[in-house]
Each structure stands twice: as structure tokens, then as C-alpha cells.
Tab-separated table of C-alpha atoms and ligand atoms in Angstrom:
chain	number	residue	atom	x	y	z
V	19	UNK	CA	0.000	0.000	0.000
V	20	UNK	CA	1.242	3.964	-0.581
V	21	UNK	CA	1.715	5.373	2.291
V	22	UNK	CA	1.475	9.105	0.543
V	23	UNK	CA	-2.101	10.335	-0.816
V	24	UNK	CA	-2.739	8.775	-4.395
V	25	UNK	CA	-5.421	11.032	-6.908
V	26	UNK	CA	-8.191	8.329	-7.331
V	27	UNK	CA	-8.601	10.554	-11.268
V	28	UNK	CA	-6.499	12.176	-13.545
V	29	UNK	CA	-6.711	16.866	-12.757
V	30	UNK	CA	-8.162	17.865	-16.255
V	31	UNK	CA	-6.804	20.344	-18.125
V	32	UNK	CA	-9.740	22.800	-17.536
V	33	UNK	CA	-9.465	22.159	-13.846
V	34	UNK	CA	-5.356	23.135	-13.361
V	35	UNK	CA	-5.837	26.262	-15.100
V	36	UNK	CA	-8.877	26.875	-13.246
V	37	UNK	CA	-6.758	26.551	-9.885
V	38	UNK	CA	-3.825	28.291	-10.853
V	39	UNK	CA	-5.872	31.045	-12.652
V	40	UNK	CA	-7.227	31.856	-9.105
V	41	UNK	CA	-4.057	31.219	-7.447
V	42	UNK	CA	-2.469	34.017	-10.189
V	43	UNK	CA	-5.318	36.419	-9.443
V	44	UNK	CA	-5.471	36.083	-5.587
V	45	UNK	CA	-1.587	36.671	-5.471
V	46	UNK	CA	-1.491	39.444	-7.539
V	47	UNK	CA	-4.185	41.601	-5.437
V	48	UNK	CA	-2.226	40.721	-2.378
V	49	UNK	CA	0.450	42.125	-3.795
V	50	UNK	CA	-0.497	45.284	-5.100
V	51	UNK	CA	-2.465	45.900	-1.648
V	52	UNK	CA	0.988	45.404	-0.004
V	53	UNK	CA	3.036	47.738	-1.853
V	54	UNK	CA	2.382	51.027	-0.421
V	55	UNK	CA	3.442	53.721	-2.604
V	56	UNK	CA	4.403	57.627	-0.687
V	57	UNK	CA	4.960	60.906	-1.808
V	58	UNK	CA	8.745	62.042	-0.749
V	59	UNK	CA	8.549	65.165	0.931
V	60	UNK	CA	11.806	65.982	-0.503
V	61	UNK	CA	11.138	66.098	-4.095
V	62	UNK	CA	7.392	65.095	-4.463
V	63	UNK	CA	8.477	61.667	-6.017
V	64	UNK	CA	6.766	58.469	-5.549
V	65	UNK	CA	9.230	56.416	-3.483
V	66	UNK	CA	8.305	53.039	-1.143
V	67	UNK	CA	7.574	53.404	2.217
V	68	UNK	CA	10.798	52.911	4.909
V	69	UNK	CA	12.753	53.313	1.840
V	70	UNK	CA	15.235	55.681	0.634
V	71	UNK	CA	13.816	57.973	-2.101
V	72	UNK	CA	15.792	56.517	-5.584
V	73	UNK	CA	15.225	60.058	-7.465
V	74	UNK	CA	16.910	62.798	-4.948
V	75	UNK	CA	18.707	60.195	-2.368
V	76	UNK	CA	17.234	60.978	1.276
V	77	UNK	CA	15.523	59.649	3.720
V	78	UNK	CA	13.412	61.192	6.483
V	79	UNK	CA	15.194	64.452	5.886
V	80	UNK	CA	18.700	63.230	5.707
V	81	UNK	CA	20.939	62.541	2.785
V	82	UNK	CA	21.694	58.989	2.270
V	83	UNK	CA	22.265	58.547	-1.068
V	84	UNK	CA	25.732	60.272	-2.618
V	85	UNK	CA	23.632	61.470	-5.843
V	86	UNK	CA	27.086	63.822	-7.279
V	87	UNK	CA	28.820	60.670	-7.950
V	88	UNK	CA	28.017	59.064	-11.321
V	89	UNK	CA	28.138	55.264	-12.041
V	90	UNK	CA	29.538	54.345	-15.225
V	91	UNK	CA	27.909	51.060	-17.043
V	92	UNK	CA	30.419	48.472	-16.884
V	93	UNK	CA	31.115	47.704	-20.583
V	94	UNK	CA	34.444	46.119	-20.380
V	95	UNK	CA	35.338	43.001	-18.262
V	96	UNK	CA	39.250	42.996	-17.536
V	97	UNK	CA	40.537	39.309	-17.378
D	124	LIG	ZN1	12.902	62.394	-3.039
């Protein structure tokens, strides 16, 4: 005898997508309820909340971000 659960049927088609279709939607509205979006007082951007604003670098008032200094893409890999 299995000692693990055996499906007495084969899931249909119809019946998968049907479950992960919900699973897809029910995921996706808990995620969008959970990302709360604030103004920065800073510079009026929209920034995530406890996070440091990405468009002038601060956070609660104080600089955190160095936003001078200028990252240059990496286009050559030195072996
Ligand atoms: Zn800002």
C-alpha cells in the first residue's frame, strides 16, 4: 500500500488552469495591496515606504544617497 495520498482521477486540463488562474489572481491583489506607494517630501516623487527615495537620495530628511557621484555602465570586463 502507498503510504502518501494517491489522486483516485487524472486533474483535467480545464481544472489546473482553473486553480492556478485563481491562485495568479489572488496573489497578484495581495500584492499590489501590499506595496504602499508615498509621496517624498523631498522632491514630491513616488518612493516606497521605509525606503530611501531613488530620485533625490534621502531619507526622512537626511541625505543617504551620494547622488554627485556618477556610475559608469560596466562595458568592459578585464581578465
Ligand atoms: Zn525624493
Amino acid at each position: 500500500m502507498a503510504k502518501h495520498a494517491v489522486p483516485k482521477k487524472k486533474t483535467s486540463k480545464a481544472r489546473t488552469k482553473r486553480r492556478y488562474g485563481s491562485f495568479k489572481t489572488k496573489t497578484l491583489t495581495k500584492l499590489t495591496n501590499a506595496i504602499h506607494l508615498v509621496t517624498c517630501p523631498q522632491c514630491g516623487a513616488k518612493a516606497l515606504n521605509h525606503t530611501v527615495c531613488k530620485q533625490c537620495g534621502k531619507y526622512r530628511g537626511r541625505q543617504v544617497l551620494n547622488m554627485n557621484k556618477k556610475v559608469s555602465k560596466i562595458t568592459k570586463i578585464k581578465a
